[in-house]
């Protein structure tokens, strides 16, 4: 039996009616690291949503100076979709040294199946982590390339600790659907941290 | 009759009470099919673009142009469909598939100076079959008759030099009239495919 208010069906057969206004951003999955080689979202990425958002919360690396990175599964079991990316960042250190805004040539890929870096040289001091967001668009399309972009704030303690704001954009240059996303560091584990995946209606 | 649980109204008059459905509320989705423009007009076709929300978010997904190299652009109109004056800034980052060129530059062709022309939000999109543009546009407090109306847009797409390009724009509608219409189109040709969704941020 449905629930009807003032002539409008609100609930029926255990589900909200499609006409009821609800939140447009839905939490789909949460993955938490504990000395993990990677955090992988191997299910739930399909045509249900045209945009998926991944939120990084205090991702802490095992090894200093490594690069947080992403790769995409495009039809096999491997996370190796061909991609081209760009990266730029701004930074400012705790010693008030010279700040900068620059393109990061050393950390981009061109038509490569390698993981795409989404930060560079993250610090691993006990209080250091990264936080940010990655958007993946229309992963189930078999017509268009699959665009993604990210924005991450983090610290680099290779010298005087820096505040770094890094931006990455790119596309998976494949016609196959993307059905899995994997995050890791280029070396060492993800000691701790959480990644949440949302779908945008 | 409403649905009340432990003193809290859950539903009344056919709608969920404010705050129970999440703070990002889907309003309207428009899908292009060889379309000359996609228009969000307050009060028309289910579109809300007024004082209901202080922030509106447009998400554009896989916009595919009919011709090679045009900009995706947006126009802000008042309630009489008159384009409003805008000042804006623009920069992009670029990396081509051939790995021969990278750039991070200010783009004068993407900014406006007290102009009523459309604001570009994605520059020089190729129309190769697998090419498209994605991104977002935030419009803040469009119904204000006190302040200018700020906007921020960012996205990524395949550039007509076969490259990934990351676009960034911000600016303001320099008017004390409310902005009541937001219209997207291509600089030339049509939008062959793609969709744009409008959300209100409570």
PDB file of N, CA, C and O in Angstrom, chain A residues 131-180:
ATOM      1  N   UNK A 131      43.900  15.807   1.125  1.00  0.00           N
ATOM      2  CA  UNK A 131      42.439  15.810   1.093  1.00  0.00           C
ATOM      3  C   UNK A 131      41.989  16.477  -0.198  1.00  0.00           C
ATOM      4  O   UNK A 131      42.645  17.406  -0.679  1.00  0.00           O
ATOM      5  N   UNK A 132      40.892  16.011  -0.745  1.00  0.00           N
ATOM      6  CA  UNK A 132      40.408  16.621  -1.980  1.00  0.00           C
ATOM      7  C   UNK A 132      39.330  15.805  -2.654  1.00  0.00           C
ATOM      8  O   UNK A 132      38.680  14.953  -2.017  1.00  0.00           O
ATOM      9  N   UNK A 133      39.184  16.046  -3.942  1.00  0.00           N
ATOM     10  CA  UNK A 133      38.059  15.498  -4.703  1.00  0.00           C
ATOM     11  C   UNK A 133      38.507  15.123  -6.109  1.00  0.00           C
ATOM     12  O   UNK A 133      39.315  15.828  -6.710  1.00  0.00           O
ATOM     13  N   UNK A 134      37.965  14.022  -6.619  1.00  0.00           N
ATOM     14  CA  UNK A 134      38.121  13.666  -8.034  1.00  0.00           C
ATOM     15  C   UNK A 134      36.742  13.423  -8.627  1.00  0.00           C
ATOM     16  O   UNK A 134      35.926  12.713  -8.027  1.00  0.00           O
ATOM     17  N   UNK A 135      36.483  14.024  -9.789  1.00  0.00           N
ATOM     18  CA  UNK A 135      35.216  13.847 -10.510  1.00  0.00           C
ATOM     19  C   UNK A 135      35.478  12.967 -11.745  1.00  0.00           C
ATOM     20  O   UNK A 135      36.434  13.201 -12.482  1.00  0.00           O
ATOM     21  N   UNK A 136      34.614  11.996 -11.965  1.00  0.00           N
ATOM     22  CA  UNK A 136      34.671  11.140 -13.149  1.00  0.00           C
ATOM     23  C   UNK A 136      33.325  11.248 -13.857  1.00  0.00           C
ATOM     24  O   UNK A 136      32.283  11.032 -13.242  1.00  0.00           O
ATOM     25  N   UNK A 137      33.366  11.577 -15.158  1.00  0.00           N
ATOM     26  CA  UNK A 137      32.132  11.859 -15.894  1.00  0.00           C
ATOM     27  C   UNK A 137      31.755  10.713 -16.824  1.00  0.00           C
ATOM     28  O   UNK A 137      32.600  10.198 -17.569  1.00  0.00           O
ATOM     29  N   UNK A 138      30.490  10.373 -16.772  1.00  0.00           N
ATOM     30  CA  UNK A 138      29.854   9.462 -17.722  1.00  0.00           C
ATOM     31  C   UNK A 138      30.720   8.241 -18.022  1.00  0.00           C
ATOM     32  O   UNK A 138      31.027   7.975 -19.194  1.00  0.00           O
ATOM     33  N   UNK A 139      31.099   7.479 -16.991  1.00  0.00           N
ATOM     34  CA  UNK A 139      32.060   6.388 -17.209  1.00  0.00           C
ATOM     35  C   UNK A 139      31.522   5.269 -18.084  1.00  0.00           C
ATOM     36  O   UNK A 139      32.314   4.507 -18.650  1.00  0.00           O
ATOM     37  N   UNK A 140      30.208   5.167 -18.205  1.00  0.00           N
ATOM     38  CA  UNK A 140      29.648   4.058 -18.991  1.00  0.00           C
ATOM     39  C   UNK A 140      29.519   4.389 -20.472  1.00  0.00           C
ATOM     40  O   UNK A 140      29.109   3.531 -21.253  1.00  0.00           O
ATOM     41  N   UNK A 141      29.880   5.586 -20.861  1.00  0.00           N
ATOM     42  CA  UNK A 141      29.780   5.951 -22.276  1.00  0.00           C
ATOM     43  C   UNK A 141      30.686   5.070 -23.129  1.00  0.00           C
ATOM     44  O   UNK A 141      31.842   4.817 -22.771  1.00  0.00           O
ATOM     45  N   UNK A 142      30.153   4.614 -24.241  1.00  0.00           N
ATOM     46  CA  UNK A 142      30.988   3.908 -25.213  1.00  0.00           C
ATOM     47  C   UNK A 142      31.157   4.753 -26.470  1.00  0.00           C
ATOM     48  O   UNK A 142      31.604   4.272 -27.500  1.00  0.00           O
ATOM     49  N   UNK A 143      30.789   6.038 -26.352  1.00  0.00           N
ATOM     50  CA  UNK A 143      30.945   6.983 -27.461  1.00  0.00           C
ATOM     51  C   UNK A 143      32.093   7.948 -27.217  1.00  0.00           C
ATOM     52  O   UNK A 143      32.957   8.148 -28.084  1.00  0.00           O
ATOM     53  N   UNK A 144      32.095   8.532 -26.020  1.00  0.00           N
ATOM     54  CA  UNK A 144      33.049   9.599 -25.731  1.00  0.00           C
ATOM     55  C   UNK A 144      34.203   9.117 -24.861  1.00  0.00           C
ATOM     56  O   UNK A 144      34.085   8.116 -24.135  1.00  0.00           O
ATOM     57  N   UNK A 145      35.308   9.871 -24.913  1.00  0.00           N
ATOM     58  CA  UNK A 145      36.364   9.664 -23.918  1.00  0.00           C
ATOM     59  C   UNK A 145      35.780   9.941 -22.537  1.00  0.00           C
ATOM     60  O   UNK A 145      34.760  10.623 -22.420  1.00  0.00           O
ATOM     61  N   UNK A 146      36.421   9.436 -21.516  1.00  0.00           N
ATOM     62  CA  UNK A 146      35.904   9.609 -20.153  1.00  0.00           C
ATOM     63  C   UNK A 146      36.751  10.649 -19.419  1.00  0.00           C
ATOM     64  O   UNK A 146      37.906  10.404 -19.053  1.00  0.00           O
ATOM     65  N   UNK A 147      36.159  11.815 -19.199  1.00  0.00           N
ATOM     66  CA  UNK A 147      36.877  12.918 -18.568  1.00  0.00           C
ATOM     67  C   UNK A 147      36.931  12.741 -17.050  1.00  0.00           C
ATOM     68  O   UNK A 147      35.999  12.216 -16.433  1.00  0.00           O
ATOM     69  N   UNK A 148      38.006  13.252 -16.460  1.00  0.00           N
ATOM     70  CA  UNK A 148      38.094  13.333 -15.001  1.00  0.00           C
ATOM     71  C   UNK A 148      38.921  14.564 -14.642  1.00  0.00           C
ATOM     72  O   UNK A 148      39.721  15.050 -15.434  1.00  0.00           O
ATOM     73  N   UNK A 149      38.662  15.087 -13.459  1.00  0.00           N
ATOM     74  CA  UNK A 149      39.519  16.155 -12.937  1.00  0.00           C
ATOM     75  C   UNK A 149      39.519  16.086 -11.417  1.00  0.00           C
ATOM     76  O   UNK A 149      38.568  15.594 -10.796  1.00  0.00           O
ATOM     77  N   UNK A 150      40.617  16.550 -10.841  1.00  0.00           N
ATOM     78  CA  UNK A 150      40.766  16.476  -9.393  1.00  0.00           C
ATOM     79  C   UNK A 150      41.393  17.744  -8.849  1.00  0.00           C
ATOM     80  O   UNK A 150      42.056  18.501  -9.575  1.00  0.00           O
ATOM     81  N   UNK A 151      41.172  17.961  -7.583  1.00  0.00           N
ATOM     82  CA  UNK A 151      41.774  19.078  -6.852  1.00  0.00           C
ATOM     83  C   UNK A 151      42.094  18.566  -5.446  1.00  0.00           C
ATOM     84  O   UNK A 151      41.199  18.119  -4.733  1.00  0.00           O
ATOM     85  N   UNK A 152      43.370  18.627  -5.092  1.00  0.00           N
ATOM     86  CA  UNK A 152      43.821  18.068  -3.819  1.00  0.00           C
ATOM     87  C   UNK A 152      44.705  19.089  -3.103  1.00  0.00           C
ATOM     88  O   UNK A 152      45.561  19.728  -3.724  1.00  0.00           O
ATOM     89  N   UNK A 153      44.504  19.211  -1.815  1.00  0.00           N
ATOM     90  CA  UNK A 153      45.375  20.008  -0.955  1.00  0.00           C
ATOM     91  C   UNK A 153      46.221  19.049  -0.120  1.00  0.00           C
ATOM     92  O   UNK A 153      45.706  18.055   0.404  1.00  0.00           O
ATOM     93  N   UNK A 154      47.519  19.358  -0.011  1.00  0.00           N
ATOM     94  CA  UNK A 154      48.393  18.455   0.738  1.00  0.00           C
ATOM     95  C   UNK A 154      49.658  19.188   1.149  1.00  0.00           C
ATOM     96  O   UNK A 154      49.847  20.371   0.836  1.00  0.00           O
ATOM     97  N   UNK A 155      50.522  18.457   1.851  1.00  0.00           N
ATOM     98  CA  UNK A 155      51.787  19.026   2.292  1.00  0.00           C
ATOM     99  C   UNK A 155      52.941  18.201   1.741  1.00  0.00           C
ATOM    100  O   UNK A 155      52.838  16.994   1.563  1.00  0.00           O
ATOM    101  N   UNK A 156      54.010  18.904   1.475  1.00  0.00           N
ATOM    102  CA  UNK A 156      55.250  18.297   0.993  1.00  0.00           C
ATOM    103  C   UNK A 156      56.342  18.743   1.943  1.00  0.00           C
ATOM    104  O   UNK A 156      56.637  19.931   2.047  1.00  0.00           O
ATOM    105  N   UNK A 157      56.958  17.799   2.626  1.00  0.00           N
ATOM    106  CA  UNK A 157      57.946  18.159   3.636  1.00  0.00           C
ATOM    107  C   UNK A 157      59.359  17.829   3.197  1.00  0.00           C
ATOM    108  O   UNK A 157      60.236  17.600   4.018  1.00  0.00           O
ATOM    109  N   UNK A 158      59.584  17.795   1.878  1.00  0.00           N
ATOM    110  CA  UNK A 158      60.932  17.486   1.405  1.00  0.00           C
ATOM    111  C   UNK A 158      61.927  18.553   1.850  1.00  0.00           C
ATOM    112  O   UNK A 158      63.102  18.280   2.053  1.00  0.00           O
ATOM    113  N   UNK A 159      61.470  19.776   1.977  1.00  0.00           N
ATOM    114  CA  UNK A 159      62.292  20.841   2.542  1.00  0.00           C
ATOM    115  C   UNK A 159      61.488  21.501   3.634  1.00  0.00           C
ATOM    116  O   UNK A 159      60.975  20.821   4.528  1.00  0.00           O
ATOM    117  N   UNK A 160      61.366  22.818   3.572  1.00  0.00           N
ATOM    118  CA  UNK A 160      60.429  23.501   4.458  1.00  0.00           C
ATOM    119  C   UNK A 160      59.025  23.064   4.078  1.00  0.00           C
ATOM    120  O   UNK A 160      58.672  23.085   2.903  1.00  0.00           O
ATOM    121  N   UNK A 161      58.227  22.637   5.038  1.00  0.00           N
ATOM    122  CA  UNK A 161      56.899  22.119   4.667  1.00  0.00           C
ATOM    123  C   UNK A 161      56.081  23.130   3.865  1.00  0.00           C
ATOM    124  O   UNK A 161      56.066  24.320   4.172  1.00  0.00           O
ATOM    125  N   UNK A 162      55.438  22.624   2.834  1.00  0.00           N
ATOM    126  CA  UNK A 162      54.646  23.433   1.906  1.00  0.00           C
ATOM    127  C   UNK A 162      53.175  23.150   2.057  1.00  0.00           C
ATOM    128  O   UNK A 162      52.773  22.006   2.315  1.00  0.00           O
ATOM    129  N   UNK A 163      52.381  24.160   1.799  1.00  0.00           N
ATOM    130  CA  UNK A 163      50.974  23.967   1.485  1.00  0.00           C
ATOM    131  C   UNK A 163      50.862  23.953  -0.030  1.00  0.00           C
ATOM    132  O   UNK A 163      51.270  24.905  -0.690  1.00  0.00           O
ATOM    133  N   UNK A 164      50.299  22.874  -0.579  1.00  0.00           N
ATOM    134  CA  UNK A 164      50.215  22.719  -2.036  1.00  0.00           C
ATOM    135  C   UNK A 164      48.763  22.487  -2.434  1.00  0.00           C
ATOM    136  O   UNK A 164      48.054  21.698  -1.805  1.00  0.00           O
ATOM    137  N   UNK A 165      48.360  23.175  -3.480  1.00  0.00           N
ATOM    138  CA  UNK A 165      47.016  23.041  -4.050  1.00  0.00           C
ATOM    139  C   UNK A 165      47.193  22.564  -5.486  1.00  0.00           C
ATOM    140  O   UNK A 165      47.636  23.331  -6.340  1.00  0.00           O
ATOM    141  N   UNK A 166      46.883  21.306  -5.762  1.00  0.00           N
ATOM    142  CA  UNK A 166      47.202  20.720  -7.065  1.00  0.00           C
ATOM    143  C   UNK A 166      45.921  20.385  -7.833  1.00  0.00           C
ATOM    144  O   UNK A 166      44.957  19.860  -7.273  1.00  0.00           O
ATOM    145  N   UNK A 167      45.955  20.685  -9.137  1.00  0.00           N
ATOM    146  CA  UNK A 167      44.830  20.447 -10.036  1.00  0.00           C
ATOM    147  C   UNK A 167      45.269  19.490 -11.149  1.00  0.00           C
ATOM    148  O   UNK A 167      46.322  19.692 -11.753  1.00  0.00           O
ATOM    149  N   UNK A 168      44.447  18.494 -11.409  1.00  0.00           N
ATOM    150  CA  UNK A 168      44.713  17.541 -12.496  1.00  0.00           C
ATOM    151  C   UNK A 168      43.461  17.409 -13.342  1.00  0.00           C
ATOM    152  O   UNK A 168      42.348  17.359 -12.804  1.00  0.00           O
ATOM    153  N   UNK A 169      43.650  17.391 -14.646  1.00  0.00           N
ATOM    154  CA  UNK A 169      42.564  17.054 -15.573  1.00  0.00           C
ATOM    155  C   UNK A 169      43.073  16.015 -16.553  1.00  0.00           C
ATOM    156  O   UNK A 169      44.284  15.943 -16.819  1.00  0.00           O
ATOM    157  N   UNK A 170      42.143  15.247 -17.100  1.00  0.00           N
ATOM    158  CA  UNK A 170      42.552  14.268 -18.093  1.00  0.00           C
ATOM    159  C   UNK A 170      41.364  13.524 -18.644  1.00  0.00           C
ATOM    160  O   UNK A 170      40.223  13.790 -18.261  1.00  0.00           O
ATOM    161  N   UNK A 171      41.659  12.643 -19.581  1.00  0.00           N
ATOM    162  CA  UNK A 171      40.597  11.776 -20.086  1.00  0.00           C
ATOM    163  C   UNK A 171      41.163  10.397 -20.382  1.00  0.00           C
ATOM    164  O   UNK A 171      42.327  10.246 -20.769  1.00  0.00           O
ATOM    165  N   UNK A 172      40.302   9.388 -20.136  1.00  0.00           N
ATOM    166  CA  UNK A 172      40.609   8.028 -20.552  1.00  0.00           C
ATOM    167  C   UNK A 172      40.233   7.933 -22.021  1.00  0.00           C
ATOM    168  O   UNK A 172      39.060   8.057 -22.375  1.00  0.00           O
ATOM    169  N   UNK A 173      41.237   7.746 -22.856  1.00  0.00           N
ATOM    170  CA  UNK A 173      41.023   7.792 -24.314  1.00  0.00           C
ATOM    171  C   UNK A 173      40.667   6.399 -24.816  1.00  0.00           C
ATOM    172  O   UNK A 173      41.389   5.801 -25.614  1.00  0.00           O
ATOM    173  N   UNK A 174      39.554   5.917 -24.322  1.00  0.00           N
ATOM    174  CA  UNK A 174      39.066   4.582 -24.666  1.00  0.00           C
ATOM    175  C   UNK A 174      37.571   4.674 -24.965  1.00  0.00           C
ATOM    176  O   UNK A 174      36.883   5.556 -24.441  1.00  0.00           O
ATOM    177  N   UNK A 175      37.105   3.762 -25.797  1.00  0.00           N
ATOM    178  CA  UNK A 175      35.662   3.728 -26.065  1.00  0.00           C
ATOM    179  C   UNK A 175      34.955   2.775 -25.108  1.00  0.00           C
ATOM    180  O   UNK A 175      33.740   2.872 -24.938  1.00  0.00           O
ATOM    181  N   UNK A 176      35.694   1.863 -24.495  1.00  0.00           N
ATOM    182  CA  UNK A 176      35.075   0.943 -23.526  1.00  0.00           C
ATOM    183  C   UNK A 176      34.634   1.720 -22.291  1.00  0.00           C
ATOM    184  O   UNK A 176      35.213   2.762 -21.954  1.00  0.00           O
ATOM    185  N   UNK A 177      33.618   1.209 -21.634  1.00  0.00           N
ATOM    186  CA  UNK A 177      33.158   1.821 -20.390  1.00  0.00           C
ATOM    187  C   UNK A 177      34.211   1.656 -19.296  1.00  0.00           C
ATOM    188  O   UNK A 177      34.947   0.668 -19.273  1.00  0.00           O
ATOM    189  N   UNK A 178      34.280   2.629 -18.431  1.00  0.00           N
ATOM    190  CA  UNK A 178      35.093   2.533 -17.217  1.00  0.00           C
ATOM    191  C   UNK A 178      34.197   1.970 -16.105  1.00  0.00           C
ATOM    192  O   UNK A 178      33.147   2.548 -15.809  1.00  0.00           O
ATOM    193  N   UNK A 179      34.620   0.853 -15.505  1.00  0.00           N
ATOM    194  CA  UNK A 179      33.776   0.243 -14.465  1.00  0.00           C
ATOM    195  C   UNK A 179      34.522   0.004 -13.160  1.00  0.00           C
ATOM    196  O   UNK A 179      34.019  -0.687 -12.273  1.00  0.00           O
ATOM    197  N   UNK A 180      35.708   0.566 -13.037  1.00  0.00           N
ATOM    198  CA  UNK A 180      36.450   0.439 -11.787  1.00  0.00           C
ATOM    199  C   UNK A 180      37.486   1.542 -11.680  1.00  0.00           C
ATOM    200  O   UNK A 180      38.009   2.009 -12.697  1.00  0.00           O
TER     201      UNK A 180
END
